[in-house]
PDB file of C-alpha atoms in Angstrom:
ATOM      1  CA  GLU A   1      67.717  95.922 -36.965  1.00 96.00           C
ATOM      2  CA  VAL A   2      65.555  98.133 -34.839  1.00 98.00           C
ATOM      3  CA  GLN A   3      67.445 100.968 -33.300  1.00 98.00           C
ATOM      4  CA  LEU A   4      66.384 103.520 -30.730  1.00 98.00           C
ATOM      5  CA  VAL A   5      68.946 106.229 -29.576  1.00 98.00           C
ATOM      6  CA  GLU A   6      68.005 108.673 -27.072  1.00 98.00           C
ATOM      7  CA  SER A   7      69.806 111.976 -26.374  1.00 98.00           C
ATOM      8  CA  GLY A   8      69.376 115.436 -24.769  1.00 98.00           C
ATOM      9  CA  GLY A   9      69.946 114.517 -21.141  1.00 98.00           C
ATOM     10  CA  GLY A  10      71.982 116.358 -18.769  1.00 98.00           C
ATOM     11  CA  LEU A  11      72.192 118.495 -15.472  1.00 98.00           C
ATOM     12  CA  VAL A  12      69.328 121.054 -15.050  1.00 98.00           C
ATOM     13  CA  GLN A  13      68.438 123.189 -12.135  1.00 98.00           C
ATOM     14  CA  PRO A  14      64.762 122.753 -10.533  1.00 98.00           C
ATOM     15  CA  GLY A  15      62.201 124.700 -12.438  1.00 98.00           C
ATOM     16  CA  GLY A  16      64.274 124.462 -15.529  1.00 98.00           C
ATOM     17  CA  SER A  17      63.410 122.730 -19.199  1.00 98.00           C
ATOM     18  CA  LEU A  18      65.011 119.998 -20.987  1.00 98.00           C
ATOM     19  CA  ARG A  19      64.066 118.416 -24.335  1.00 98.00           C
ATOM     20  CA  LEU A  20      64.768 114.741 -24.810  1.00 98.00           C
ATOM     21  CA  SER A  21      65.040 113.110 -28.403  1.00 98.00           C
ATOM     22  CA  CYS A  22      64.871 109.631 -29.630  1.00 98.00           C
ATOM     23  CA  ALA A  23      66.224 108.536 -33.114  1.00 98.00           C
ATOM     24  CA  ALA A  24      64.477 105.588 -34.429  1.00 98.00           C
ATOM     25  CA  SER A  25      65.731 103.322 -37.433  1.00 98.00           C
ATOM     26  CA  GLY A  26      65.222  99.901 -38.769  1.00 98.00           C
ATOM     27  CA  PHE A  27      61.376  99.961 -38.905  1.00 98.00           C
ATOM     28  CA  THR A  28      58.542 101.943 -40.171  1.00 98.00           C
ATOM     29  CA  PHE A  29      58.384 104.590 -37.446  1.00 98.00           C
ATOM     30  CA  SER A  30      55.149 106.061 -38.415  1.00 98.00           C
ATOM     31  CA  SER A  31      53.253 102.741 -37.952  1.00 98.00           C
ATOM     32  CA  TYR A  32      53.977 102.602 -34.338  1.00 98.00           C
ATOM     33  CA  TRP A  33      53.004 104.058 -31.208  1.00 98.00           C
ATOM     34  CA  MET A  34      55.961 105.309 -29.030  1.00 98.00           C
ATOM     35  CA  THR A  35      56.532 105.458 -25.312  1.00 98.00           C
ATOM     36  CA  TRP A  36      58.810 107.092 -22.666  1.00 98.00           C
ATOM     37  CA  VAL A  37      59.638 105.108 -19.627  1.00 98.00           C
ATOM     38  CA  ARG A  38      62.023 106.424 -16.915  1.00 98.00           C
ATOM     39  CA  GLN A  39      63.938 104.839 -13.996  1.00 98.00           C
ATOM     40  CA  ALA A  40      65.124 106.841 -10.956  1.00 98.00           C
ATOM     41  CA  PRO A  41      68.570 105.854  -9.587  1.00 97.00           C
ATOM     42  CA  GLY A  42      68.199 102.570  -7.915  1.00 97.00           C
ATOM     43  CA  LYS A  43      64.532 102.414  -8.564  1.00 98.00           C
ATOM     44  CA  GLY A  44      62.064 100.545 -10.664  1.00 98.00           C
ATOM     45  CA  LEU A  45      60.614 101.330 -14.133  1.00 98.00           C
ATOM     46  CA  GLU A  46      57.856 103.961 -14.436  1.00 98.00           C
ATOM     47  CA  TRP A  47      55.847 104.824 -17.681  1.00 98.00           C
ATOM     48  CA  VAL A  48      55.744 108.264 -18.539  1.00 98.00           C
ATOM     49  CA  ALA A  49      53.862 108.862 -21.745  1.00 98.00           C
ATOM     50  CA  ASN A  50      52.493 107.272 -24.965  1.00 98.00           C
ATOM     51  CA  ILE A  51      51.848 108.752 -28.410  1.00 98.00           C
ATOM     52  CA  LYS A  52      49.810 107.483 -31.302  1.00 98.00           C
ATOM     53  CA  GLN A  53      51.397 106.914 -34.739  1.00 98.00           C
ATOM     54  CA  ASP A  54      49.997 110.337 -36.169  1.00 97.00           C
ATOM     55  CA  GLY A  55      50.495 112.070 -32.827  1.00 97.00           C
ATOM     56  CA  SER A  56      46.710 112.679 -32.441  1.00 98.00           C
ATOM     57  CA  GLU A  57      46.441 110.923 -29.152  1.00 98.00           C
ATOM     58  CA  LYS A  58      48.819 111.390 -26.152  1.00 98.00           C
ATOM     59  CA  TYR A  59      48.746 109.850 -22.752  1.00 98.00           C
ATOM     60  CA  TYR A  60      50.625 110.743 -19.629  1.00 98.00           C
ATOM     61  CA  VAL A  61      51.242 109.475 -16.012  1.00 98.00           C
ATOM     62  CA  ASP A  62      49.573 112.024 -13.514  1.00 98.00           C
ATOM     63  CA  SER A  63      52.936 113.221 -12.157  1.00 98.00           C
ATOM     64  CA  VAL A  64      54.007 114.805 -15.381  1.00 98.00           C
ATOM     65  CA  LYS A  65      50.678 116.055 -16.687  1.00 98.00           C
ATOM     66  CA  GLY A  66      50.908 119.865 -17.586  1.00 98.00           C
ATOM     67  CA  ARG A  67      54.676 119.606 -17.363  1.00 98.00           C
ATOM     68  CA  PHE A  68      55.901 117.203 -19.962  1.00 98.00           C
ATOM     69  CA  THR A  69      54.736 117.046 -23.631  1.00 98.00           C
ATOM     70  CA  ILE A  70      55.441 114.024 -25.755  1.00 98.00           C
ATOM     71  CA  SER A  71      55.634 114.666 -29.568  1.00 98.00           C
ATOM     72  CA  ARG A  72      57.048 113.049 -32.706  1.00 98.00           C
ATOM     73  CA  ASP A  73      58.173 113.953 -36.356  1.00 98.00           C
ATOM     74  CA  ASN A  74      57.485 111.193 -38.544  1.00 98.00           C
ATOM     75  CA  ALA A  75      59.402 112.578 -41.437  1.00 98.00           C
ATOM     76  CA  LYS A  76      62.598 112.678 -39.305  1.00 98.00           C
ATOM     77  CA  ASN A  77      61.817 109.256 -37.476  1.00 98.00           C
ATOM     78  CA  SER A  78      62.127 111.105 -34.313  1.00 98.00           C
ATOM     79  CA  LEU A  79      60.312 110.906 -30.830  1.00 98.00           C
ATOM     80  CA  TYR A  80      60.573 113.879 -28.381  1.00 98.00           C
ATOM     81  CA  LEU A  81      59.784 114.725 -24.772  1.00 98.00           C
ATOM     82  CA  GLN A  82      59.766 118.318 -23.705  1.00 98.00           C
ATOM     83  CA  MET A  83      60.193 118.539 -19.935  1.00 98.00           C
ATOM     84  CA  ASN A  84      59.338 121.829 -18.180  1.00 98.00           C
ATOM     85  CA  SER A  85      59.035 122.804 -14.575  1.00 98.00           C
ATOM     86  CA  LEU A  86      61.560 119.978 -13.858  1.00 98.00           C
ATOM     87  CA  ARG A  87      61.591 118.492 -10.218  1.00 98.00           C
ATOM     88  CA  ALA A  88      64.219 116.745  -8.231  1.00 98.00           C
ATOM     89  CA  GLU A  89      61.905 113.650  -8.451  1.00 98.00           C
ATOM     90  CA  ASP A  90      62.224 113.899 -12.124  1.00 98.00           C
ATOM     91  CA  THR A  91      65.834 112.644 -11.951  1.00 98.00           C
ATOM     92  CA  ALA A  92      66.053 109.479 -13.820  1.00 98.00           C
ATOM     93  CA  VAL A  93      67.203 107.624 -16.815  1.00 98.00           C
ATOM     94  CA  TYR A  94      64.591 108.195 -19.470  1.00 98.00           C
ATOM     95  CA  TYR A  95      64.261 105.393 -22.132  1.00 98.00           C
ATOM     96  CA  CYS A  96      62.117 105.593 -25.317  1.00 98.00           C
ATOM     97  CA  ALA A  97      60.601 102.243 -26.469  1.00 98.00           C
ATOM     98  CA  ARG A  98      58.568 101.129 -29.409  1.00 98.00           C
ATOM     99  CA  VAL A  99      54.911 100.000 -28.538  1.00 97.00           C
ATOM    100  CA  SER A 100      53.678  96.837 -30.136  1.00 94.00           C
ATOM    101  CA  ASP A 101      50.079  95.363 -30.107  1.00 88.00           C
ATOM    102  CA  GLY A 102      48.668  94.994 -26.777  1.00 85.00           C
ATOM    103  CA  CYS A 103      50.638  98.143 -25.532  1.00 89.00           C
ATOM    104  CA  THR A 104      53.694  96.095 -24.959  1.00 93.00           C
ATOM    105  CA  PHE A 105      57.224  97.779 -25.141  1.00 97.00           C
ATOM    106  CA  ASP A 106      59.238  95.399 -27.600  1.00 97.00           C
ATOM    107  CA  TYR A 107      62.367  97.331 -28.432  1.00 98.00           C
ATOM    108  CA  TRP A 108      64.222 100.006 -25.980  1.00 98.00           C
ATOM    109  CA  GLY A 109      66.967 102.570 -26.408  1.00 98.00           C
ATOM    110  CA  GLN A 110      69.772 102.832 -24.116  1.00 98.00           C
ATOM    111  CA  GLY A 111      68.462 105.561 -22.163  1.00 98.00           C
ATOM    112  CA  THR A 112      69.483 109.223 -21.358  1.00 98.00           C
ATOM    113  CA  LEU A 113      70.187 110.515 -17.751  1.00 98.00           C
ATOM    114  CA  VAL A 114      68.372 113.498 -16.546  1.00 98.00           C
ATOM    115  CA  THR A 115      69.667 115.009 -13.275  1.00 98.00           C
ATOM    116  CA  VAL A 116      67.488 117.731 -11.609  1.00 98.00           C
ATOM    117  CA  SER A 117      69.609 119.573  -9.036  1.00 97.00           C
ATOM    118  CA  SER A 118      70.908 122.873  -7.941  1.00 96.00           C
TER     119      SER A 118
ATOM    120  CA  ASP B   1      45.052 102.279 -11.680  1.00 97.00           C
ATOM    121  CA  VAL B   2      46.165  98.605 -11.847  1.00 98.00           C
ATOM    122  CA  VAL B   3      48.821  97.659  -9.109  1.00 98.00           C
ATOM    123  CA  LEU B   4      51.014  94.838  -9.898  1.00 98.00           C
ATOM    124  CA  THR B   5      52.727  93.111  -6.966  1.00 98.00           C
ATOM    125  CA  GLN B   6      55.660  90.923  -7.374  1.00 98.00           C
ATOM    126  CA  SER B   7      57.239  88.415  -5.129  1.00 98.00           C
ATOM    127  CA  PRO B   8      59.740  87.705  -3.846  1.00 98.00           C
ATOM    128  CA  LEU B   9      61.603  91.069  -4.236  1.00 98.00           C
ATOM    129  CA  SER B  10      64.908  89.344  -3.745  1.00 98.00           C
ATOM    130  CA  LEU B  11      65.639  85.882  -5.136  1.00 98.00           C
ATOM    131  CA  PRO B  12      69.001  84.222  -4.487  1.00 98.00           C
ATOM    132  CA  VAL B  13      69.292  81.131  -6.633  1.00 98.00           C
ATOM    133  CA  THR B  14      72.152  78.453  -6.971  1.00 98.00           C
ATOM    134  CA  LEU B  15      73.287  78.117 -10.532  1.00 98.00           C
ATOM    135  CA  GLY B  16      71.582  75.276 -12.384  1.00 98.00           C
ATOM    136  CA  GLN B  17      68.504  75.437  -9.950  1.00 98.00           C
ATOM    137  CA  PRO B  18      64.956  76.697 -10.796  1.00 98.00           C
ATOM    138  CA  ALA B  19      63.548  79.968 -10.090  1.00 98.00           C
ATOM    139  CA  SER B  20      60.036  81.359  -9.932  1.00 98.00           C
ATOM    140  CA  ILE B  21      58.631  85.073  -9.750  1.00 98.00           C
ATOM    141  CA  SER B  22      55.094  85.719  -9.084  1.00 98.00           C
ATOM    142  CA  CYS B  23      53.234  88.803 -10.217  1.00 98.00           C
ATOM    143  CA  ARG B  24      49.843  89.412  -8.911  1.00 98.00           C
ATOM    144  CA  SER B  25      47.498  92.126 -10.265  1.00 98.00           C
ATOM    145  CA  SER B  26      44.825  94.023  -8.515  1.00 98.00           C
ATOM    146  CA  GLN B  27      42.503  93.549 -11.513  1.00 97.00           C
ATOM    147  CA  GLY B  28      41.981  90.847 -13.960  1.00 97.00           C
ATOM    148  CA  LEU B  29      44.034  91.551 -17.100  1.00 97.00           C
ATOM    149  CA  VAL B  30      41.910  89.964 -19.959  1.00 97.00           C
ATOM    150  CA  TYR B  31      41.334  92.773 -22.585  1.00 95.00           C
ATOM    151  CA  SER B  32      38.148  93.192 -24.558  1.00 95.00           C
ATOM    152  CA  ASP B  33      39.607  91.279 -27.465  1.00 94.00           C
ATOM    153  CA  GLY B  34      40.166  88.212 -25.284  1.00 95.00           C
ATOM    154  CA  ASN B  35      43.952  88.689 -24.943  1.00 96.00           C
ATOM    155  CA  THR B  36      45.796  89.176 -21.774  1.00 97.00           C
ATOM    156  CA  TYR B  37      48.573  91.794 -21.996  1.00 97.00           C
ATOM    157  CA  LEU B  38      50.962  90.805 -19.189  1.00 98.00           C
ATOM    158  CA  ASN B  39      54.627  91.094 -20.067  1.00 98.00           C
ATOM    159  CA  TRP B  40      57.926  90.202 -18.504  1.00 98.00           C
ATOM    160  CA  PHE B  41      61.190  92.226 -18.763  1.00 98.00           C
ATOM    161  CA  GLN B  42      64.707  91.523 -17.776  1.00 98.00           C
ATOM    162  CA  GLN B  43      67.208  94.337 -16.834  1.00 98.00           C
ATOM    163  CA  ARG B  44      70.656  93.151 -16.512  1.00 98.00           C
ATOM    164  CA  PRO B  45      73.047  95.254 -14.493  1.00 97.00           C
ATOM    165  CA  GLY B  46      73.963  98.527 -16.536  1.00 97.00           C
ATOM    166  CA  GLN B  47      71.537  97.618 -19.232  1.00 98.00           C
ATOM    167  CA  SER B  48      68.227  98.672 -20.636  1.00 98.00           C
ATOM    168  CA  PRO B  49      65.113  96.499 -20.195  1.00 98.00           C
ATOM    169  CA  ARG B  50      64.687  93.701 -22.486  1.00 98.00           C
ATOM    170  CA  ARG B  51      61.389  91.897 -23.115  1.00 98.00           C
ATOM    171  CA  LEU B  52      61.349  88.308 -22.556  1.00 98.00           C
ATOM    172  CA  ILE B  53      57.641  87.294 -22.515  1.00 98.00           C
ATOM    173  CA  TYR B  54      54.433  88.913 -23.801  1.00 98.00           C
ATOM    174  CA  GLU B  55      50.722  88.026 -23.658  1.00 97.00           C
ATOM    175  CA  VAL B  56      51.504  85.918 -20.380  1.00 98.00           C
ATOM    176  CA  SER B  57      53.365  83.216 -22.171  1.00 98.00           C
ATOM    177  CA  LYS B  58      54.849  83.975 -25.741  1.00 98.00           C
ATOM    178  CA  ARG B  59      58.612  84.092 -25.705  1.00 98.00           C
ATOM    179  CA  ASP B  60      60.427  86.735 -27.676  1.00 97.00           C
ATOM    180  CA  SER B  61      62.749  85.718 -30.299  1.00 96.00           C
ATOM    181  CA  GLY B  62      66.243  84.850 -29.028  1.00 96.00           C
ATOM    182  CA  VAL B  63      64.982  84.352 -25.402  1.00 98.00           C
ATOM    183  CA  PRO B  64      66.125  81.047 -24.024  1.00 97.00           C
ATOM    184  CA  ASP B  65      63.560  78.410 -23.685  1.00 96.00           C
ATOM    185  CA  ARG B  66      64.512  77.879 -19.930  1.00 98.00           C
ATOM    186  CA  PHE B  67      62.354  81.081 -19.419  1.00 98.00           C
ATOM    187  CA  SER B  68      58.571  80.472 -19.483  1.00 98.00           C
ATOM    188  CA  GLY B  69      55.375  82.572 -18.652  1.00 98.00           C
ATOM    189  CA  SER B  70      52.163  81.308 -17.306  1.00 98.00           C
ATOM    190  CA  GLY B  71      49.036  82.397 -15.389  1.00 98.00           C
ATOM    191  CA  SER B  72      45.638  83.853 -15.999  1.00 97.00           C
ATOM    192  CA  GLY B  73      43.362  86.388 -14.605  1.00 94.00           C
ATOM    193  CA  THR B  74      45.249  88.048 -11.730  1.00 97.00           C
ATOM    194  CA  ASP B  75      48.094  85.497 -10.958  1.00 98.00           C
ATOM    195  CA  PHE B  76      51.093  85.163 -13.175  1.00 98.00           C
ATOM    196  CA  THR B  77      54.427  83.612 -13.029  1.00 98.00           C
ATOM    197  CA  LEU B  78      57.827  83.746 -14.613  1.00 98.00           C
ATOM    198  CA  LYS B  79      59.903  80.572 -14.392  1.00 98.00           C
ATOM    199  CA  ILE B  80      63.505  79.883 -15.059  1.00 98.00           C
ATOM    200  CA  SER B  81      64.181  76.219 -15.334  1.00 98.00           C
ATOM    201  CA  ARG B  82      67.859  76.268 -14.747  1.00 98.00           C
ATOM    202  CA  VAL B  83      69.459  79.467 -13.641  1.00 98.00           C
ATOM    203  CA  GLU B  84      72.626  80.469 -15.499  1.00 98.00           C
ATOM    204  CA  ALA B  85      75.061  83.407 -14.536  1.00 98.00           C
ATOM    205  CA  GLU B  86      73.808  85.481 -17.242  1.00 98.00           C
ATOM    206  CA  ASP B  87      70.262  85.625 -15.749  1.00 98.00           C
ATOM    207  CA  VAL B  88      71.483  87.854 -12.787  1.00 98.00           C
ATOM    208  CA  GLY B  89      69.367  91.087 -12.944  1.00 98.00           C
ATOM    209  CA  VAL B  90      65.974  92.555 -12.044  1.00 98.00           C
ATOM    210  CA  TYR B  91      62.759  91.135 -13.491  1.00 98.00           C
ATOM    211  CA  TYR B  92      59.770  93.279 -13.935  1.00 98.00           C
ATOM    212  CA  CYS B  93      56.134  92.330 -15.029  1.00 98.00           C
ATOM    213  CA  MET B  94      54.086  95.015 -16.890  1.00 98.00           C
ATOM    214  CA  GLN B  95      50.472  95.326 -17.928  1.00 98.00           C
ATOM    215  CA  GLY B  96      49.258  96.812 -21.091  1.00 96.00           C
ATOM    216  CA  THR B  97      45.614  95.971 -20.703  1.00 96.00           C
ATOM    217  CA  HIS B  98      44.187  98.728 -18.649  1.00 97.00           C
ATOM    218  CA  TRP B  99      45.943 101.978 -19.484  1.00 95.00           C
ATOM    219  CA  PRO B 100      46.690 104.706 -18.982  1.00 97.00           C
ATOM    220  CA  PRO B 101      48.600 104.373 -16.866  1.00 97.00           C
ATOM    221  CA  VAL B 102      50.686 101.432 -18.024  1.00 97.00           C
ATOM    222  CA  THR B 103      52.028  99.889 -14.759  1.00 98.00           C
ATOM    223  CA  PHE B 104      55.058  97.769 -13.734  1.00 98.00           C
ATOM    224  CA  GLY B 105      55.678  95.475 -10.953  1.00 98.00           C
ATOM    225  CA  GLN B 106      58.319  96.639  -8.067  1.00 98.00           C
ATOM    226  CA  GLY B 107      60.885  94.334  -9.762  1.00 98.00           C
ATOM    227  CA  THR B 108      62.671  91.198  -8.528  1.00 98.00           C
ATOM    228  CA  ARG B 109      66.327  91.093  -8.189  1.00 98.00           C
ATOM    229  CA  LEU B 110      67.814  87.674  -9.014  1.00 98.00           C
ATOM    230  CA  GLU B 111      71.175  86.910  -7.552  1.00 98.00           C
ATOM    231  CA  ILE B 112      73.348  83.870  -7.628  1.00 97.00           C
ATOM    232  CA  LYS B 113      73.750  82.187  -4.100  1.00 95.00           C
TER     233      LYS B 113
END
């Protein structure tokens, strides 16, 4: 059974940093692109970043470029999102998901809440 | 960037009646391999999104056959043949043809009338 479990969310002050983790199991993690998607309170879904199987390609939504870094450790079956220079508008539930053929997100985690507030 | 426009944004439906959600794209979604990477997701209250439909009309395992997807080019539709109480939630279309960025529609909230 495919499982994705996010962790690392919490309350952080504007300008602060946070590192999210996503533990994957039930599939060959190193064979799949992975993604982060976020959802601000009461709002819709917003794609944040994608990373290739070996980490050699990474793509970001414009609003997080230069502040967020997606990475992975295939030996640990883990995906990460390093978030720096956080802003109030980054407040959201952050989901990790598996990317299948055609850049579709077939399995999602339960999400972790990030709150940026003073 | 590809903009996906869903309508309606709110959809009150009587139990047992059909429902239909439209998703219109600002660009054609046929990829160079000939496939169209348009997906539909369901998000029930308090839950993570769940994929229902991929490549316009392919239903995910475990998705009831009352859900169907159709369309081509820039116009796509999710249909529910007979709405059940468990269908309450928000439905999103998403395109994976022209990325980055991956884009989602605004979401359509389905409620029971």
